[in-house]
PDB file of C-alpha atoms in Angstrom:
ATOM      1  CA  MET Y   1    -131.283   1.200  48.743  1.00  0.00           C
ATOM      2  CA  THR Y   2    -131.830   1.193  45.011  1.00  0.00           C
ATOM      3  CA  GLU Y   3    -132.962   4.211  43.007  1.00  0.00           C
ATOM      4  CA  ILE Y   4    -134.571   3.502  39.659  1.00  0.00           C
ATOM      5  CA  VAL Y   5    -134.307   6.714  37.652  1.00  0.00           C
ATOM      6  CA  TYR Y   6    -136.235   7.546  34.502  1.00  0.00           C
ATOM      7  CA  ASP Y   7    -135.001  10.570  32.592  1.00  0.00           C
ATOM      8  CA  ASP Y   8    -137.571  12.375  30.462  1.00  0.00           C
ATOM      9  CA  MET Y   9    -140.495  10.255  31.662  1.00  0.00           C
ATOM     10  CA  PRO Y  10    -143.046  11.655  31.400  1.00  0.00           C
ATOM     11  CA  ASP Y  11    -141.787  14.214  28.861  1.00  0.00           C
ATOM     12  CA  GLY Y  12    -139.375  16.667  30.455  1.00  0.00           C
ATOM     13  CA  PHE Y  13    -139.571  15.105  33.909  1.00  0.00           C
ATOM     14  CA  LEU Y  14    -137.151  13.182  36.077  1.00  0.00           C
ATOM     15  CA  THR Y  15    -138.942  10.302  37.802  1.00  0.00           C
ATOM     16  CA  THR Y  16    -137.450   7.974  40.379  1.00  0.00           C
ATOM     17  CA  LEU Y  17    -138.655   4.974  42.355  1.00  0.00           C
ATOM     18  CA  THR Y  18    -136.920   3.433  45.342  1.00  0.00           C
ATOM     19  CA  TYR Y  19    -136.494  -0.205  46.148  1.00  0.00           C
ATOM     20  CA  GLY Y  20    -135.351  -1.322  49.580  1.00  0.00           C
ATOM     21  CA  LEU Y  21    -137.461   0.793  51.923  1.00  0.00           C
ATOM     22  CA  SER Y  22    -140.216  -1.834  51.936  1.00  0.00           C
ATOM     23  CA  LEU Y  23    -137.777  -4.475  53.191  1.00  0.00           C
ATOM     24  CA  ALA Y  24    -137.722  -2.760  56.597  1.00  0.00           C
ATOM     25  CA  GLU Y  25    -140.490  -2.928  59.194  1.00  0.00           C
ATOM     26  CA  HIS Y  26    -142.477  -0.158  60.840  1.00  0.00           C
ATOM     27  CA  PRO Y  27    -145.439  -0.497  63.221  1.00  0.00           C
ATOM     28  CA  ASP Y  28    -147.583   1.808  61.035  1.00  0.00           C
ATOM     29  CA  TRP Y  29    -147.206  -0.410  57.964  1.00  0.00           C
ATOM     30  CA  GLN Y  30    -150.286  -2.577  58.485  1.00  0.00           C
ATOM     31  CA  HIS Y  31    -151.577  -2.703  54.893  1.00  0.00           C
ATOM     32  CA  GLY Y  32    -148.315  -2.790  52.990  1.00  0.00           C
ATOM     33  CA  SER Y  33    -144.843  -1.327  53.030  1.00  0.00           C
ATOM     34  CA  PRO Y  34    -143.879   1.820  51.140  1.00  0.00           C
ATOM     35  CA  GLU Y  35    -141.539   2.541  48.304  1.00  0.00           C
ATOM     36  CA  LEU Y  36    -141.082   6.132  47.184  1.00  0.00           C
ATOM     37  CA  CYS Y  37    -141.748   7.897  43.887  1.00  0.00           C
ATOM     38  CA  LEU Y  38    -140.611  11.379  42.886  1.00  0.00           C
ATOM     39  CA  SER Y  39    -141.430  13.093  39.610  1.00  0.00           C
ATOM     40  CA  VAL Y  40    -140.148  16.626  39.079  1.00  0.00           C
ATOM     41  CA  ASN Y  41    -139.677  19.048  36.227  1.00  0.00           C
ATOM     42  CA  SER Y  42    -135.877  18.896  36.352  1.00  0.00           C
ATOM     43  CA  THR Y  43    -132.960  17.066  34.807  1.00  0.00           C
ATOM     44  CA  ASN Y  44    -130.883  17.153  38.002  1.00  0.00           C
ATOM     45  CA  VAL Y  45    -130.431  13.555  39.199  1.00  0.00           C
ATOM     46  CA  ILE Y  46    -129.637  14.844  42.706  1.00  0.00           C
ATOM     47  CA  TRP Y  47    -133.407  14.885  43.269  1.00  0.00           C
ATOM     48  CA  ALA Y  48    -133.454  11.110  42.807  1.00  0.00           C
ATOM     49  CA  HIS Y  49    -130.432  10.637  45.063  1.00  0.00           C
ATOM     50  CA  ALA Y  50    -132.073  12.774  47.771  1.00  0.00           C
ATOM     51  CA  VAL Y  51    -135.149  10.522  47.828  1.00  0.00           C
ATOM     52  CA  GLY Y  52    -132.962   7.408  47.948  1.00  0.00           C
ATOM     53  CA  PHE Y  53    -130.908   8.951  50.752  1.00  0.00           C
ATOM     54  CA  LEU Y  54    -134.040   9.705  52.822  1.00  0.00           C
ATOM     55  CA  ALA Y  55    -135.423   6.210  52.240  1.00  0.00           C
ATOM     56  CA  GLU Y  56    -132.129   4.736  53.474  1.00  0.00           C
ATOM     57  CA  GLN Y  57    -131.710   7.115  56.428  1.00  0.00           C
ATOM     58  CA  PHE Y  58    -135.282   6.796  57.721  1.00  0.00           C
ATOM     59  CA  ARG Y  59    -135.976   3.183  56.798  1.00  0.00           C
ATOM     60  CA  GLY Y  60    -137.905   1.658  59.706  1.00  0.00           C
ATOM     61  CA  THR Y  61    -138.225   4.938  61.643  1.00  0.00           C
ATOM     62  CA  CYS Y  62    -140.333   7.194  59.397  1.00  0.00           C
ATOM     63  CA  PRO Y  63    -143.744   5.869  58.326  1.00  0.00           C
ATOM     64  CA  PHE Y  64    -143.670   7.750  54.987  1.00  0.00           C
ATOM     65  CA  SER Y  65    -147.448   8.013  55.295  1.00  0.00           C
ATOM     66  CA  TYR Y  66    -149.651  10.620  53.608  1.00  0.00           C
ATOM     67  CA  GLY Y  67    -149.071  13.974  55.258  1.00  0.00           C
ATOM     68  CA  SER Y  68    -145.620  13.104  56.589  1.00  0.00           C
ATOM     69  CA  THR Y  69    -143.055  15.843  56.119  1.00  0.00           C
ATOM     70  CA  ILE Y  70    -139.331  15.211  56.025  1.00  0.00           C
ATOM     71  CA  ASP Y  71    -136.834  18.003  56.645  1.00  0.00           C
ATOM     72  CA  PHE Y  72    -133.797  17.497  54.416  1.00  0.00           C
ATOM     73  CA  GLY Y  73    -131.882  20.005  56.551  1.00  0.00           C
ATOM     74  CA  GLU Y  74    -130.441  21.981  53.634  1.00  0.00           C
ATOM     75  CA  ARG Y  75    -131.189  22.825  50.017  1.00  0.00           C
ATOM     76  CA  ILE Y  76    -131.917  19.588  48.214  1.00  0.00           C
ATOM     77  CA  VAL Y  77    -130.208  20.863  45.062  1.00  0.00           C
ATOM     78  CA  PRO Y  78    -128.246  24.114  44.688  1.00  0.00           C
ATOM     79  CA  GLU Y  79    -130.622  25.727  42.167  1.00  0.00           C
ATOM     80  CA  SER Y  80    -133.754  25.257  44.323  1.00  0.00           C
ATOM     81  CA  GLU Y  81    -134.586  26.802  47.682  1.00  0.00           C
ATOM     82  CA  MET Y  82    -136.580  23.730  48.728  1.00  0.00           C
ATOM     83  CA  THR Y  83    -135.373  21.925  51.848  1.00  0.00           C
ATOM     84  CA  ALA Y  84    -138.066  19.363  52.623  1.00  0.00           C
ATOM     85  CA  PHE Y  85    -140.506  16.832  51.219  1.00  0.00           C
ATOM     86  CA  CYS Y  86    -144.105  15.906  51.907  1.00  0.00           C
ATOM     87  CA  VAL Y  87    -145.661  12.514  51.202  1.00  0.00           C
ATOM     88  CA  PHE Y  88    -148.885  11.901  49.295  1.00  0.00           C
ATOM     89  CA  ALA Y  89    -150.193   9.758  46.441  1.00  0.00           C
ATOM     90  CA  PRO Y  90    -147.964   9.833  43.348  1.00  0.00           C
ATOM     91  CA  THR Y  91    -149.409  11.918  40.521  1.00  0.00           C
ATOM     92  CA  VAL Y  92    -147.604  10.068  37.714  1.00  0.00           C
ATOM     93  CA  LEU Y  93    -149.156   6.667  38.451  1.00  0.00           C
ATOM     94  CA  GLY Y  94    -152.736   5.463  38.390  1.00  0.00           C
ATOM     95  CA  ARG Y  95    -154.203   4.272  41.705  1.00  0.00           C
ATOM     96  CA  GLU Y  96    -154.143   0.644  40.523  1.00  0.00           C
ATOM     97  CA  ASP Y  97    -150.420   1.053  39.801  1.00  0.00           C
ATOM     98  CA  TYR Y  98    -149.369   2.380  43.207  1.00  0.00           C
ATOM     99  CA  LEU Y  99    -151.590   0.714  45.832  1.00  0.00           C
ATOM    100  CA  GLY Y 100    -151.594  -2.895  46.952  1.00  0.00           C
ATOM    101  CA  ILE Y 101    -148.832  -4.221  44.702  1.00  0.00           C
ATOM    102  CA  ASP Y 102    -148.401  -7.850  45.712  1.00  0.00           C
ATOM    103  CA  VAL Y 103    -144.770  -8.915  45.295  1.00  0.00           C
ATOM    104  CA  GLY Y 104    -145.139 -12.164  47.240  1.00  0.00           C
ATOM    105  CA  VAL Y 105    -143.952 -15.409  45.743  1.00  0.00           C
ATOM    106  CA  PRO Y 106    -146.611 -17.785  44.356  1.00  0.00           C
ATOM    107  CA  GLY Y 107    -148.389 -19.509  47.206  1.00  0.00           C
ATOM    108  CA  HIS Y 108    -147.460 -16.674  49.599  1.00  0.00           C
ATOM    109  CA  GLU Y 109    -149.629 -13.932  48.078  1.00  0.00           C
ATOM    110  CA  GLY Y 110    -150.792 -11.113  50.312  1.00  0.00           C
ATOM    111  CA  HIS Y 111    -147.786 -11.227  52.617  1.00  0.00           C
ATOM    112  CA  ASP Y 112    -145.529  -8.847  50.701  1.00  0.00           C
ATOM    113  CA  VAL Y 113    -147.567  -5.832  49.618  1.00  0.00           C
ATOM    114  CA  ILE Y 114    -146.039  -2.546  48.478  1.00  0.00           C
ATOM    115  CA  ASN Y 115    -147.682   0.863  48.269  1.00  0.00           C
ATOM    116  CA  ILE Y 116    -145.818   3.509  46.293  1.00  0.00           C
ATOM    117  CA  GLN Y 117    -145.837   6.887  48.032  1.00  0.00           C
ATOM    118  CA  GLY Y 118    -145.312  10.172  46.197  1.00  0.00           C
ATOM    119  CA  MET Y 119    -142.584  12.517  47.427  1.00  0.00           C
ATOM    120  CA  TYR Y 120    -143.049  16.243  46.799  1.00  0.00           C
ATOM    121  CA  PRO Y 121    -140.313  18.846  47.309  1.00  0.00           C
ATOM    122  CA  ILE Y 122    -141.487  21.752  49.457  1.00  0.00           C
ATOM    123  CA  HIS Y 123    -140.160  24.889  51.131  1.00  0.00           C
ATOM    124  CA  GLU Y 124    -139.535  25.024  54.881  1.00  0.00           C
ATOM    125  CA  VAL Y 125    -142.453  27.424  55.400  1.00  0.00           C
ATOM    126  CA  GLU Y 126    -144.715  24.920  53.613  1.00  0.00           C
ATOM    127  CA  ARG Y 127    -143.423  22.065  55.800  1.00  0.00           C
ATOM    128  CA  GLN Y 128    -144.304  24.096  58.885  1.00  0.00           C
ATOM    129  CA  PHE Y 129    -147.745  24.918  57.447  1.00  0.00           C
ATOM    130  CA  ILE Y 130    -148.465  21.235  56.739  1.00  0.00           C
ATOM    131  CA  ASN Y 131    -147.392  20.261  60.248  1.00  0.00           C
ATOM    132  CA  GLU Y 132    -149.710  22.911  61.746  1.00  0.00           C
ATOM    133  CA  HIS Y 133    -152.717  22.768  59.385  1.00  0.00           C
ATOM    134  CA  GLY Y 134    -152.493  19.390  57.675  1.00  0.00           C
ATOM    135  CA  LEU Y 135    -151.686  18.277  54.170  1.00  0.00           C
ATOM    136  CA  GLU Y 136    -155.192  18.821  52.797  1.00  0.00           C
ATOM    137  CA  ALA Y 137    -155.101  22.562  53.546  1.00  0.00           C
ATOM    138  CA  PHE Y 138    -151.742  22.868  51.804  1.00  0.00           C
ATOM    139  CA  TRP Y 139    -152.696  20.638  48.869  1.00  0.00           C
ATOM    140  CA  LYS Y 140    -155.633  22.939  48.062  1.00  0.00           C
ATOM    141  CA  SER Y 141    -153.344  25.980  47.833  1.00  0.00           C
ATOM    142  CA  ASP Y 142    -152.132  27.307  44.499  1.00  0.00           C
ATOM    143  CA  TRP Y 143    -148.951  25.365  43.760  1.00  0.00           C
ATOM    144  CA  GLU Y 144    -147.439  23.120  41.127  1.00  0.00           C
ATOM    145  CA  PRO Y 145    -146.153  19.906  42.773  1.00  0.00           C
ATOM    146  CA  THR Y 146    -143.534  19.205  40.083  1.00  0.00           C
ATOM    147  CA  ASP Y 147    -142.057  22.722  39.841  1.00  0.00           C
ATOM    148  CA  VAL Y 148    -138.837  22.684  41.875  1.00  0.00           C
ATOM    149  CA  LEU Y 149    -138.115  26.353  41.190  1.00  0.00           C
ATOM    150  CA  ARG Y 150    -141.488  27.738  42.324  1.00  0.00           C
ATOM    151  CA  ARG Y 151    -141.925  30.265  45.080  1.00  0.00           C
ATOM    152  CA  PRO Y 152    -143.552  29.133  48.342  1.00  0.00           C
ATOM    153  CA  ALA Y 153    -147.325  28.675  48.049  1.00  0.00           C
ATOM    154  CA  ILE Y 154    -147.885  29.850  51.625  1.00  0.00           C
TER     155      ILE Y 154
END
């Protein structure tokens, strides 16, 4: 698994993209395979490593589809109380930049399509709420997706 880490992009944010998750197979990946994107208001590179770790650990078993929640099992970084992630569209990329990216070789177009999925750190109580009420109900709550030091929104 490769983590591509951008420090201070956009300004003040740590942004990471994975490469390697999409090389696996999963029955839910009918319209492309995922890679992951995280963008948080932090300088702690452990956030990037956590996303790479999850991509490696759950490659081929987790669909990483919108609304999926992933329990990290402990604090992701020491300074934050967050212990999980939810998956949705990445906020730092335009739709045309994260959906339907054809990486197939010339003459083999359409066979290797990647969709970049956004990863959002959340609290355990929020993970439980999403699992019970759905991502849309949580997404409409008052929260800042990039703030890794925020209090739970639920």
